[in-house]
Tab-separated table of C-alpha atoms and ligand atoms in Angstrom:
chain	number	residue	atom	x	y	z
A	1	MET	CA	129.201	137.120	132.120
A	2	ALA	CA	126.962	136.295	129.204
A	3	GLN	CA	128.768	132.998	128.628
A	4	GLU	CA	128.257	131.995	132.269
A	5	LYS	CA	124.618	132.930	132.250
A	6	PHE	CA	123.822	130.780	129.222
A	7	VAL	CA	125.875	127.840	130.400
A	8	ARG	CA	124.214	127.966	133.810
A	9	GLU	CA	120.839	127.646	132.163
A	10	ILE	CA	121.706	124.209	130.766
A	11	THR	CA	122.355	121.290	133.100
A	12	ALA	CA	125.625	119.539	132.203
A	13	ARG	CA	125.004	116.490	130.013
A	14	ASP	CA	127.130	114.181	132.158
A	15	VAL	CA	125.514	115.344	135.399
A	16	ASP	CA	121.882	114.681	134.497
A	17	PHE	CA	121.207	113.583	130.927
A	18	ALA	CA	117.412	113.736	131.230
A	19	GLN	CA	117.465	117.261	132.648
A	20	TRP	CA	120.041	118.335	130.046
A	21	TYR	CA	117.684	117.076	127.309
A	22	THR	CA	114.711	118.954	128.746
A	23	ASP	CA	116.803	122.119	129.129
A	24	ILE	CA	117.800	122.029	125.450
A	25	VAL	CA	114.250	121.379	124.265
A	26	LEU	CA	112.939	124.335	126.275
A	27	LYS	CA	115.844	126.823	126.095
A	28	ALA	CA	116.562	126.333	122.405
A	29	GLU	CA	112.804	126.862	121.912
A	30	MET	CA	112.260	123.584	120.113
A	31	ALA	CA	109.088	122.720	122.052
A	32	ASP	CA	107.130	123.677	125.149
A	33	TYR	CA	104.722	121.901	127.468
A	34	ALA	CA	101.066	122.339	126.486
A	35	PRO	CA	98.196	122.949	128.916
A	36	VAL	CA	96.890	119.440	128.189
A	37	ARG	CA	98.243	116.252	129.707
A	38	GLY	CA	101.072	114.555	127.811
A	39	CYS	CA	101.054	116.938	124.859
A	40	MET	CA	103.680	119.376	123.614
A	41	VAL	CA	103.673	122.474	121.483
A	42	ILE	CA	106.271	122.258	118.717
A	43	ARG	CA	107.603	125.812	118.560
A	44	PRO	CA	108.607	127.422	115.228
A	45	TYR	CA	112.295	126.467	115.583
A	46	GLY	CA	111.499	122.813	116.301
A	47	PHE	CA	108.849	122.792	113.605
A	48	ALA	CA	111.337	124.171	111.055
A	49	VAL	CA	113.549	121.146	111.797
A	50	TRP	CA	110.546	118.869	111.268
A	51	GLU	CA	109.825	120.601	107.957
A	52	LYS	CA	113.414	119.915	106.824
A	53	ILE	CA	113.181	116.233	107.779
A	54	LYS	CA	109.806	116.073	106.071
A	55	GLU	CA	111.168	117.608	102.837
A	56	HIS	CA	114.062	115.138	102.734
A	57	ALA	CA	111.713	112.191	103.264
A	58	ASP	CA	108.809	113.378	101.114
A	59	SER	CA	110.955	114.094	98.053
A	60	ARG	CA	112.331	110.548	98.257
A	61	PHE	CA	108.838	109.046	98.691
A	62	LYS	CA	107.691	110.870	95.572
A	63	ALA	CA	110.799	109.933	93.576
A	64	THR	CA	109.930	106.267	94.243
A	65	GLY	CA	106.341	106.609	93.001
A	66	HIS	CA	104.410	107.361	96.194
A	67	THR	CA	101.693	110.006	96.504
A	68	ASN	CA	100.211	111.691	99.563
A	69	ALA	CA	96.581	111.497	100.708
A	70	TYR	CA	94.601	112.187	103.862
A	71	PHE	CA	92.311	109.839	105.790
A	72	PRO	CA	90.056	110.641	108.807
A	73	MET	CA	91.502	110.795	112.305
A	74	LEU	CA	88.390	109.167	113.801
A	75	ILE	CA	87.922	105.417	113.530
A	76	PRO	CA	84.609	103.725	114.467
A	77	GLU	CA	84.748	100.859	116.961
A	78	SER	CA	83.155	98.394	114.505
A	79	LEU	CA	86.140	98.692	112.148
A	80	LEU	CA	88.450	97.645	114.968
A	81	GLN	CA	86.641	94.354	115.480
A	82	LYS	CA	88.020	93.209	112.111
A	83	GLU	CA	91.549	93.244	113.339
A	84	VAL	CA	91.433	92.037	116.895
A	85	ASP	CA	95.091	90.972	117.128
A	86	HIS	CA	96.412	94.218	115.755
A	87	PHE	CA	94.053	96.248	117.893
A	88	GLU	CA	94.952	94.379	121.080
A	89	GLY	CA	98.520	95.505	120.521
A	90	PHE	CA	97.358	99.104	120.812
A	91	SER	CA	94.324	98.904	123.132
A	92	PRO	CA	96.003	100.088	126.369
A	93	GLU	CA	96.987	103.311	124.598
A	94	VAL	CA	93.739	103.992	122.760
A	95	LEU	CA	91.990	107.312	123.253
A	96	TRP	CA	88.198	106.853	123.101
A	97	ILE	CA	85.728	109.467	121.937
A	98	THR	CA	82.337	108.839	123.481
A	99	HIS	CA	80.271	112.007	123.160
A	100	GLY	CA	79.146	114.386	120.426
A	101	GLY	CA	77.885	117.530	122.146
A	102	ASP	CA	75.722	116.321	125.051
A	103	GLU	CA	74.783	113.050	123.422
A	104	GLU	CA	76.510	109.776	123.936
A	105	LEU	CA	77.558	108.339	120.592
A	106	ALA	CA	75.688	105.270	119.360
A	107	GLU	CA	79.058	103.908	118.288
A	108	ARG	CA	82.253	104.893	120.085
A	109	LEU	CA	85.164	106.259	118.071
A	110	ILE	CA	88.889	106.181	118.626
A	111	ALA	CA	91.507	108.780	117.736
A	112	ARG	CA	93.836	106.855	115.387
A	113	PRO	CA	96.941	105.343	117.025
A	114	THR	CA	97.901	104.311	113.442
A	115	SER	CA	95.706	104.009	110.341
A	116	GLU	CA	95.868	100.403	109.081
A	117	THR	CA	92.145	99.888	109.808
A	118	MET	CA	90.933	103.024	108.060
A	119	ILE	CA	93.251	102.815	105.080
A	120	ASN	CA	92.892	99.089	104.403
A	121	THR	CA	89.092	99.438	104.540
A	122	MET	CA	89.373	101.933	101.689
A	123	TYR	CA	91.875	99.783	99.816
A	124	SER	CA	89.472	96.818	99.809
A	125	LYS	CA	87.087	99.081	97.898
A	126	TRP	CA	89.694	100.537	95.518
A	127	VAL	CA	91.620	97.415	94.589
A	128	GLN	CA	89.781	95.241	92.056
A	129	THR	CA	92.307	93.864	89.588
A	130	TYR	CA	96.084	93.480	89.298
A	131	ARG	CA	95.961	96.625	87.128
A	132	ASP	CA	95.122	98.641	90.266
A	133	LEU	CA	98.397	97.541	91.853
A	134	PRO	CA	100.644	98.602	93.366
A	135	VAL	CA	98.895	101.192	95.548
A	136	LEU	CA	101.589	103.472	96.972
A	137	ILE	CA	100.075	106.042	99.354
A	138	ASN	CA	101.585	108.023	102.193
A	139	GLN	CA	99.903	110.200	104.795
A	140	TRP	CA	101.459	113.007	106.893
A	141	CYS	CA	99.335	113.443	109.998
A	142	SER	CA	99.214	113.205	113.774
A	143	VAL	CA	98.373	110.114	115.796
A	144	PHE	CA	97.301	109.618	119.408
A	145	ARG	CA	98.563	107.218	122.055
A	146	TRP	CA	97.448	107.599	125.639
A	147	GLU	CA	100.933	107.273	127.140
A	148	LYS	CA	101.392	107.269	130.921
A	149	THR	CA	104.802	108.928	131.047
A	150	THR	CA	105.668	111.455	128.393
A	151	ARG	CA	108.680	113.504	127.269
A	152	PRO	CA	108.817	116.132	124.528
A	153	PHE	CA	109.469	114.563	121.107
A	154	LEU	CA	110.253	111.113	122.554
A	155	ARG	CA	106.837	110.105	123.810
A	156	THR	CA	103.774	112.331	123.704
A	157	VAL	CA	100.048	111.654	123.560
A	158	GLU	CA	99.748	113.322	120.157
A	159	PHE	CA	102.681	113.294	117.755
A	160	LEU	CA	103.354	114.035	114.104
A	161	TRP	CA	104.439	111.327	111.718
A	162	GLN	CA	104.037	109.901	108.285
A	163	GLU	CA	102.591	106.495	107.598
A	164	GLY	CA	103.016	104.832	104.229
A	165	HIS	CA	100.548	102.081	103.295
A	166	THR	CA	101.069	100.053	100.157
A	167	VAL	CA	99.365	97.135	98.399
A	168	HIS	CA	101.129	94.676	96.087
A	169	GLU	CA	100.493	91.733	93.795
A	170	THR	CA	103.137	89.420	95.217
A	171	TYR	CA	105.092	88.717	98.369
A	172	ASP	CA	108.307	89.681	96.572
A	173	ASP	CA	106.909	93.075	95.572
A	174	ALA	CA	105.853	93.761	99.172
A	175	GLN	CA	109.216	92.679	100.541
A	176	GLU	CA	111.053	94.839	98.012
A	177	GLU	CA	108.921	97.837	99.040
A	178	THR	CA	109.534	97.174	102.760
A	179	LEU	CA	113.300	97.241	102.229
A	180	ARG	CA	113.183	100.162	99.776
A	181	MET	CA	111.514	102.347	102.422
A	182	LEU	CA	113.960	101.203	105.087
A	183	GLU	CA	116.790	102.357	102.814
A	184	ILE	CA	115.061	105.718	102.255
A	185	TYR	CA	114.823	106.144	106.030
A	186	ARG	CA	118.521	105.296	106.300
A	187	GLN	CA	119.317	108.049	103.806
A	188	VAL	CA	117.190	110.619	105.669
A	189	ILE	CA	118.603	109.734	109.086
A	190	GLU	CA	122.253	109.136	108.160
A	191	ASP	CA	122.815	111.411	105.145
A	192	GLU	CA	120.606	114.344	106.198
A	193	MET	CA	120.506	114.137	110.008
A	194	ALA	CA	124.063	112.812	110.410
A	195	VAL	CA	122.813	110.111	112.802
A	196	PRO	CA	124.334	106.657	112.210
A	197	VAL	CA	121.878	103.751	112.435
A	198	ILE	CA	121.977	99.973	112.613
A	199	LEU	CA	119.506	98.317	110.254
A	200	GLY	CA	117.952	94.999	110.977
A	201	LEU	CA	114.975	92.821	111.765
A	202	LYS	CA	112.993	93.011	115.020
A	203	SER	CA	112.571	89.862	117.096
A	204	GLU	CA	109.039	88.435	117.149
A	205	SER	CA	108.155	89.993	120.488
A	206	GLU	CA	109.276	93.468	119.385
A	207	ARG	CA	107.421	93.185	116.076
A	208	PHE	CA	104.551	95.511	115.046
A	209	ALA	CA	101.166	93.925	115.907
A	210	GLY	CA	99.942	92.107	112.795
A	211	ALA	CA	103.197	92.259	110.820
A	212	ASP	CA	105.056	89.283	109.327
A	213	ALA	CA	108.336	91.168	109.626
A	214	THR	CA	109.329	94.500	111.167
A	215	TYR	CA	112.571	96.152	110.086
A	216	THR	CA	114.070	98.889	112.209
A	217	LEU	CA	116.735	101.583	112.308
A	218	GLU	CA	118.413	101.820	115.723
A	219	ALA	CA	120.486	104.823	116.740
A	220	MET	CA	122.677	105.252	119.817
A	221	MET	CA	122.051	108.372	121.890
A	222	HIS	CA	124.853	110.212	123.690
A	223	ASP	CA	124.051	108.393	126.932
A	224	GLY	CA	124.471	105.004	125.240
A	225	LYS	CA	120.766	104.152	125.066
A	226	ALA	CA	119.088	103.119	121.827
A	227	LEU	CA	116.358	105.006	120.021
A	228	GLN	CA	114.223	103.163	117.482
A	229	SER	CA	114.251	105.775	114.739
A	230	GLY	CA	111.922	104.338	112.134
A	231	THR	CA	110.229	101.071	111.167
A	232	SER	CA	109.120	99.376	107.964
A	233	HIS	CA	106.720	96.433	108.121
A	234	ASN	CA	106.009	93.637	105.700
A	235	LEU	CA	102.404	92.880	106.694
A	236	GLY	CA	102.185	89.772	104.512
A	237	GLN	CA	98.539	88.934	103.789
A	238	ASN	CA	97.409	89.497	107.383
A	239	PHE	CA	95.676	92.832	106.816
A	240	ALA	CA	94.530	91.904	103.304
A	241	ASN	CA	92.765	88.888	104.832
A	242	MET	CA	91.204	90.930	107.653
A	243	PHE	CA	89.968	93.637	105.288
A	244	ASP	CA	89.270	91.558	102.169
A	245	ILE	CA	91.749	93.214	99.873
A	246	GLN	CA	91.346	90.888	96.916
A	247	PHE	CA	91.961	91.309	93.226
A	248	GLN	CA	91.629	89.502	89.955
A	249	ASP	CA	95.111	88.280	89.092
A	250	ARG	CA	96.729	87.958	85.661
A	251	GLU	CA	95.068	84.541	85.136
A	252	GLY	CA	91.631	85.935	86.002
A	253	LYS	CA	91.548	84.220	89.400
A	254	LEU	CA	90.709	85.907	92.706
A	255	ALA	CA	93.880	86.547	94.728
A	256	THR	CA	94.671	88.094	98.107
A	257	ALA	CA	96.927	91.141	98.110
A	258	TRP	CA	100.145	91.770	100.075
A	259	THR	CA	100.564	94.972	102.095
A	260	THR	CA	103.247	97.014	103.832
A	261	SER	CA	103.337	100.001	106.181
A	262	TRP	CA	106.202	102.220	107.334
A	263	GLY	CA	106.683	105.312	109.478
A	264	ILE	CA	108.952	107.932	110.986
A	265	SER	CA	107.895	110.582	113.482
A	266	THR	CA	108.840	113.747	115.369
A	267	ARG	CA	110.679	111.347	117.690
A	268	LEU	CA	113.544	111.816	115.252
A	269	ILE	CA	113.976	115.358	116.603
A	270	GLY	CA	114.485	113.933	120.097
A	271	GLY	CA	117.147	111.674	118.592
A	272	LEU	CA	118.791	114.598	116.810
A	273	ILE	CA	119.132	116.432	120.135
A	274	MET	CA	120.398	113.398	122.058
A	275	VAL	CA	122.980	112.459	119.425
A	276	HIS	CA	124.423	115.868	118.575
A	277	GLY	CA	123.681	118.296	121.424
A	278	ASP	CA	126.351	119.349	123.947
A	279	ASP	CA	126.692	121.404	127.132
A	280	ARG	CA	126.325	124.667	125.234
A	281	GLY	CA	123.075	123.613	123.582
A	282	MET	CA	121.839	122.114	120.362
A	283	VAL	CA	124.172	121.293	117.480
A	284	MET	CA	122.337	121.168	114.143
A	285	PRO	CA	123.702	119.180	111.205
A	286	PRO	CA	123.774	121.662	108.271
A	287	ARG	CA	121.342	119.669	106.114
A	288	VAL	CA	118.477	119.899	108.632
A	289	ALA	CA	119.424	123.235	110.252
A	290	PRO	CA	116.671	125.845	109.847
A	291	THR	CA	119.482	128.447	109.808
A	292	GLN	CA	122.839	127.220	108.515
A	293	VAL	CA	124.937	130.359	108.917
A	294	VAL	CA	124.771	133.356	111.253
A	295	ILE	CA	126.783	136.500	110.533
A	296	VAL	CA	127.775	138.538	113.601
A	297	PRO	CA	129.394	141.937	112.966
A	298	ILE	CA	132.107	142.886	115.503
A	299	ALA	CA	132.422	146.528	116.642
A	300	GLN	CA	129.496	147.308	114.411
A	301	HIS	CA	129.403	150.953	115.482
A	302	LYS	CA	132.668	151.459	113.510
A	303	GLU	CA	132.411	152.800	110.056
A	304	GLY	CA	131.868	150.293	107.270
A	305	VAL	CA	131.314	147.198	109.452
A	306	ASN	CA	127.556	146.901	109.004
A	307	GLU	CA	127.891	147.611	105.283
A	308	LYS	CA	130.438	144.805	104.840
A	309	ALA	CA	128.321	142.435	106.934
A	310	THR	CA	125.353	143.226	104.702
A	311	ASP	CA	127.443	142.610	101.567
A	312	LEU	CA	128.439	139.257	103.014
A	313	PHE	CA	124.809	138.416	103.765
A	314	ASP	CA	123.875	139.302	100.176
A	315	ALA	CA	126.662	137.088	98.811
A	316	LEU	CA	125.360	134.072	100.777
A	317	LYS	CA	121.597	134.442	101.000
A	318	ASP	CA	120.719	132.739	97.708
A	319	ARG	CA	122.688	129.569	98.423
A	320	PHE	CA	122.267	129.104	102.159
A	321	SER	CA	119.809	129.730	104.910
A	322	VAL	CA	121.637	132.657	106.555
A	323	LYS	CA	120.854	135.172	109.271
A	324	LEU	CA	122.517	138.554	109.806
A	325	ASP	CA	122.432	139.444	113.497
A	326	ASP	CA	123.091	143.178	113.512
A	327	ARG	CA	121.012	143.946	116.621
A	328	ALA	CA	122.818	146.867	118.228
A	329	GLN	CA	121.409	146.280	121.723
A	330	TYR	CA	123.243	142.951	122.225
A	331	SER	CA	126.981	142.367	122.537
A	332	PRO	CA	128.723	139.919	120.170
A	333	GLY	CA	129.359	137.577	123.138
A	334	TRP	CA	125.654	137.469	123.971
A	335	LYS	CA	124.831	136.712	120.341
A	336	PHE	CA	127.468	133.941	120.142
A	337	ASN	CA	125.875	132.227	123.118
A	338	GLN	CA	122.384	132.546	121.774
A	339	TRP	CA	123.242	131.028	118.385
A	340	GLU	CA	125.342	128.310	119.994
A	341	LEU	CA	122.332	127.391	122.130
A	342	LYS	CA	120.264	127.108	118.936
A	343	GLY	CA	123.025	125.036	117.320
A	344	ILE	CA	123.594	127.079	114.143
A	345	PRO	CA	126.341	125.108	112.353
A	346	LEU	CA	128.529	128.017	111.222
A	347	ARG	CA	129.109	131.480	112.683
A	348	ILE	CA	130.867	134.117	110.606
A	349	GLU	CA	132.394	137.085	112.432
A	350	ILE	CA	133.422	140.228	110.598
A	351	GLY	CA	135.085	143.242	112.254
A	352	PRO	CA	137.277	146.228	111.310
A	353	LYS	CA	140.532	144.172	111.365
A	354	ASP	CA	139.015	141.502	109.142
A	355	ILE	CA	137.762	144.110	106.709
A	356	GLU	CA	141.293	145.545	106.528
A	357	LYS	CA	142.656	142.098	105.643
A	358	ASN	CA	139.728	141.287	103.345
A	359	GLN	CA	138.851	138.212	105.387
A	360	VAL	CA	136.215	136.837	107.762
A	361	VAL	CA	136.329	134.479	110.750
A	362	PHE	CA	134.578	131.089	110.618
A	363	VAL	CA	133.615	129.420	113.910
A	364	ARG	CA	132.261	125.871	113.705
A	365	ARG	CA	129.530	124.978	116.178
A	366	ASP	CA	130.405	121.256	116.259
A	367	THR	CA	134.114	121.617	117.186
A	368	ASN	CA	134.338	125.315	118.178
A	369	GLU	CA	137.302	125.611	115.745
A	370	LYS	CA	138.127	129.054	114.424
A	371	SER	CA	139.613	129.825	110.993
A	372	PHE	CA	140.349	132.918	108.903
A	373	VAL	CA	138.886	132.792	105.422
A	374	PRO	CA	139.506	135.178	102.503
A	375	MET	CA	136.509	137.125	101.207
A	376	GLU	CA	137.075	135.962	97.627
A	377	ASN	CA	134.773	133.063	96.690
A	378	ILE	CA	133.248	133.208	100.156
A	379	ALA	CA	130.097	131.317	99.114
A	380	ASP	CA	132.154	128.330	97.946
A	381	ALA	CA	134.128	128.376	101.187
A	382	VAL	CA	130.890	128.355	103.205
A	383	GLY	CA	129.534	125.471	101.102
A	384	ASP	CA	132.696	123.443	101.664
A	385	MET	CA	132.669	124.153	105.390
A	386	LEU	CA	129.032	123.091	105.772
A	387	ASP	CA	129.765	119.850	103.892
A	388	THR	CA	132.744	119.203	106.176
A	389	ILE	CA	130.672	119.847	109.319
A	390	GLN	CA	127.925	117.521	108.067
A	391	LYS	CA	130.422	114.734	107.380
A	392	ASP	CA	132.393	115.236	110.597
A	393	MET	CA	129.246	115.203	112.736
A	394	PHE	CA	128.251	111.851	111.259
A	395	GLU	CA	131.735	110.417	111.744
A	396	ALA	CA	131.942	111.702	115.325
A	397	ALA	CA	128.576	110.144	116.202
A	398	LYS	CA	129.658	106.872	114.614
A	399	ALA	CA	132.936	106.860	116.544
A	400	ARG	CA	131.043	107.445	119.823
A	401	ARG	CA	128.776	104.506	119.015
A	402	GLU	CA	131.707	102.248	118.237
A	403	GLU	CA	133.407	103.247	121.491
A	404	LYS	CA	130.318	102.103	123.373
A	405	THR	CA	129.681	98.865	121.471
A	406	PHE	CA	131.043	95.577	122.801
A	407	SER	CA	130.882	91.926	121.864
A	408	VAL	CA	129.981	89.569	124.694
A	409	ASP	CA	130.014	85.771	124.824
A	410	ASN	CA	128.919	85.074	128.380
A	411	PHE	CA	126.238	86.447	130.676
A	412	ASP	CA	128.592	87.585	133.451
A	413	ASP	CA	130.356	89.817	130.980
A	414	PHE	CA	126.959	90.915	129.613
A	415	GLN	CA	125.819	92.100	133.053
A	416	ALA	CA	129.196	93.624	133.913
A	417	LYS	CA	129.208	95.704	130.715
A	418	LEU	CA	125.747	97.077	131.548
A	419	ASP	CA	126.597	97.813	135.168
A	420	GLY	CA	126.308	101.553	135.718
A	421	GLN	CA	126.497	102.447	132.020
A	422	ASN	CA	124.547	102.134	128.803
A	423	VAL	CA	126.175	100.429	125.848
A	424	PHE	CA	125.287	98.362	122.777
A	425	LEU	CA	126.129	94.710	123.213
A	426	LYS	CA	126.570	92.295	120.340
A	427	GLY	CA	125.826	88.767	121.410
A	428	MET	CA	124.326	85.488	120.313
A	429	TRP	CA	120.686	84.578	120.937
A	430	CYS	CA	118.826	81.280	120.858
A	431	GLY	CA	115.721	82.791	119.222
A	432	ASP	CA	113.478	81.984	122.169
A	433	ALA	CA	111.063	84.730	123.327
A	434	GLU	CA	111.147	83.553	126.962
A	435	CYS	CA	114.904	83.818	127.065
A	436	GLU	CA	114.625	87.303	125.562
A	437	ALA	CA	112.112	88.286	128.277
A	438	GLU	CA	114.421	86.971	131.017
A	439	ILE	CA	117.313	89.032	129.699
A	440	LYS	CA	115.099	92.114	129.802
A	441	GLU	CA	113.933	91.282	133.308
A	442	LYS	CA	117.487	90.839	134.604
A	443	THR	CA	119.245	93.705	132.821
A	444	GLY	CA	116.679	96.112	131.349
A	445	ALA	CA	118.225	95.522	127.927
A	446	THR	CA	116.111	94.427	124.970
A	447	ILE	CA	116.976	92.967	121.606
A	448	ARG	CA	117.151	96.027	119.361
A	449	CYS	CA	117.528	94.057	116.137
A	450	ILE	CA	118.957	91.128	114.288
A	451	PRO	CA	121.324	93.102	112.059
A	452	PHE	CA	121.511	92.487	108.323
A	453	GLU	CA	123.895	89.801	107.224
A	454	GLU	CA	126.823	92.010	106.303
A	455	GLU	CA	127.068	93.210	109.895
A	456	GLN	CA	126.873	89.749	111.399
A	457	GLU	CA	129.768	87.968	112.930
A	458	GLU	CA	129.914	84.594	114.585
A	459	LEU	CA	130.726	85.253	118.228
A	460	SER	CA	130.005	81.778	119.518
A	461	ASP	CA	127.527	79.027	118.740
A	462	VAL	CA	125.528	79.313	121.942
A	463	CYS	CA	123.055	81.875	123.364
A	464	VAL	CA	124.771	84.425	125.622
A	465	HIS	CA	122.065	83.949	128.264
A	466	CYS	CA	120.768	80.376	128.293
A	467	GLY	CA	123.611	78.510	126.582
A	468	LYS	CA	121.296	76.756	124.111
A	469	PRO	CA	122.326	76.635	120.449
A	470	ALA	CA	122.293	80.164	119.016
A	471	LYS	CA	120.235	81.235	116.021
A	472	HIS	CA	121.198	84.884	115.563
A	473	MET	CA	123.725	87.524	116.428
A	474	VAL	CA	121.728	90.430	117.864
A	475	TYR	CA	122.222	93.897	119.328
A	476	TYR	CA	121.125	94.263	122.949
A	477	ALA	CA	120.659	97.680	124.586
A	478	LYS	CA	118.498	99.690	126.919
A	479	ALA	CA	116.180	101.856	124.871
A	480	TYR	CA	114.036	104.982	124.978
B	501	ZN	ZN1	118.720	81.925	125.041
């Protein structure tokens, strides 16, 4: 009964992916709709996941010399005039603030869609000589984009993110920083979240407004669509020129600085759900799971069961994030379903028969596999199992991506592969933005990235769409 009830509450993933996603977000209590258009409330369970992601990222930022600061959310209109090109990229999504109390403001303000303007204005004041460089600052905050259609975690009017903004002496230093942060994002997303990503360069039309180069991490969701999971921008001297970030160089001459910016957001949680979740609910990779282990006593009214379950809890609580569910008013089956819905990586069952045999039962959330494990050295066994789950989840996601990735060398095949399904297509491209736009128009697929060299392969020497000489091998896909 309980099993049926829970399963009925979640739409099957293959029946309606969008509804399945919404069901998980709401039923697993990750987020809820807010009484304000396009905004969500991140509930404690979803926020705990964000805190884990944040810890994994923040510790790496700090280990590479970055520090955190906080800049105002409100940006005056006059500052925006300095960076017309960049601002035009964001203007349709800008949220204007026009009144203070009853009075109309003399100068309108915007709620930051990103903070290049604010932060670079401060940097022009702080950077005087090469001795002030590099500046390596990160900010954890929320930003605002007046989106027309919204979905929890994937696209909301206000969302949480971090934005790193750095200033350097040379182009090489800025480029090194851009790639260093991309690699840190790869570690957070692949090693901690168990989500495989393809790293590469964005085409010019997909580039961040005002950047010389935008690097991206692209993940494949369970439905075969791509999710841009993080970006790192080499801004060249564009922003330094707009905001007069100049310094006295080592020869005593006035030089223009080089800047970068990079960000990841709560969007990653949407990706986590869409990569790992299944028809029974969320599946959390152990390294970002707010609770890694749940202990469920079986026949807990029998003598000694609750005591043994408590001993087990005590043996694990210092090493893992563990919950003991000894609520007497719920049946074990009801509890199993609830924790499966939440995606807790490992369930440990302990009942009278197990106590007799001095063992416990492990049930993996990712594969549903059951195993009997001796009580001796139980903490080590749990640690090993969590490591195995983490690794297997990554490998499974990677295998699913590979199954849905194809190489194409002509446009008929390109369209056929995208007919009625979502896949990643590797194909050649001429480098022309108009050709790229036509491909999007005809198929809905965009160029996700020009992958780094090691992933490149020569498929043909002509563009898969127009037949002109090809410049790059790229990944094409429909994206969120
Ligand atoms: Zn072409």
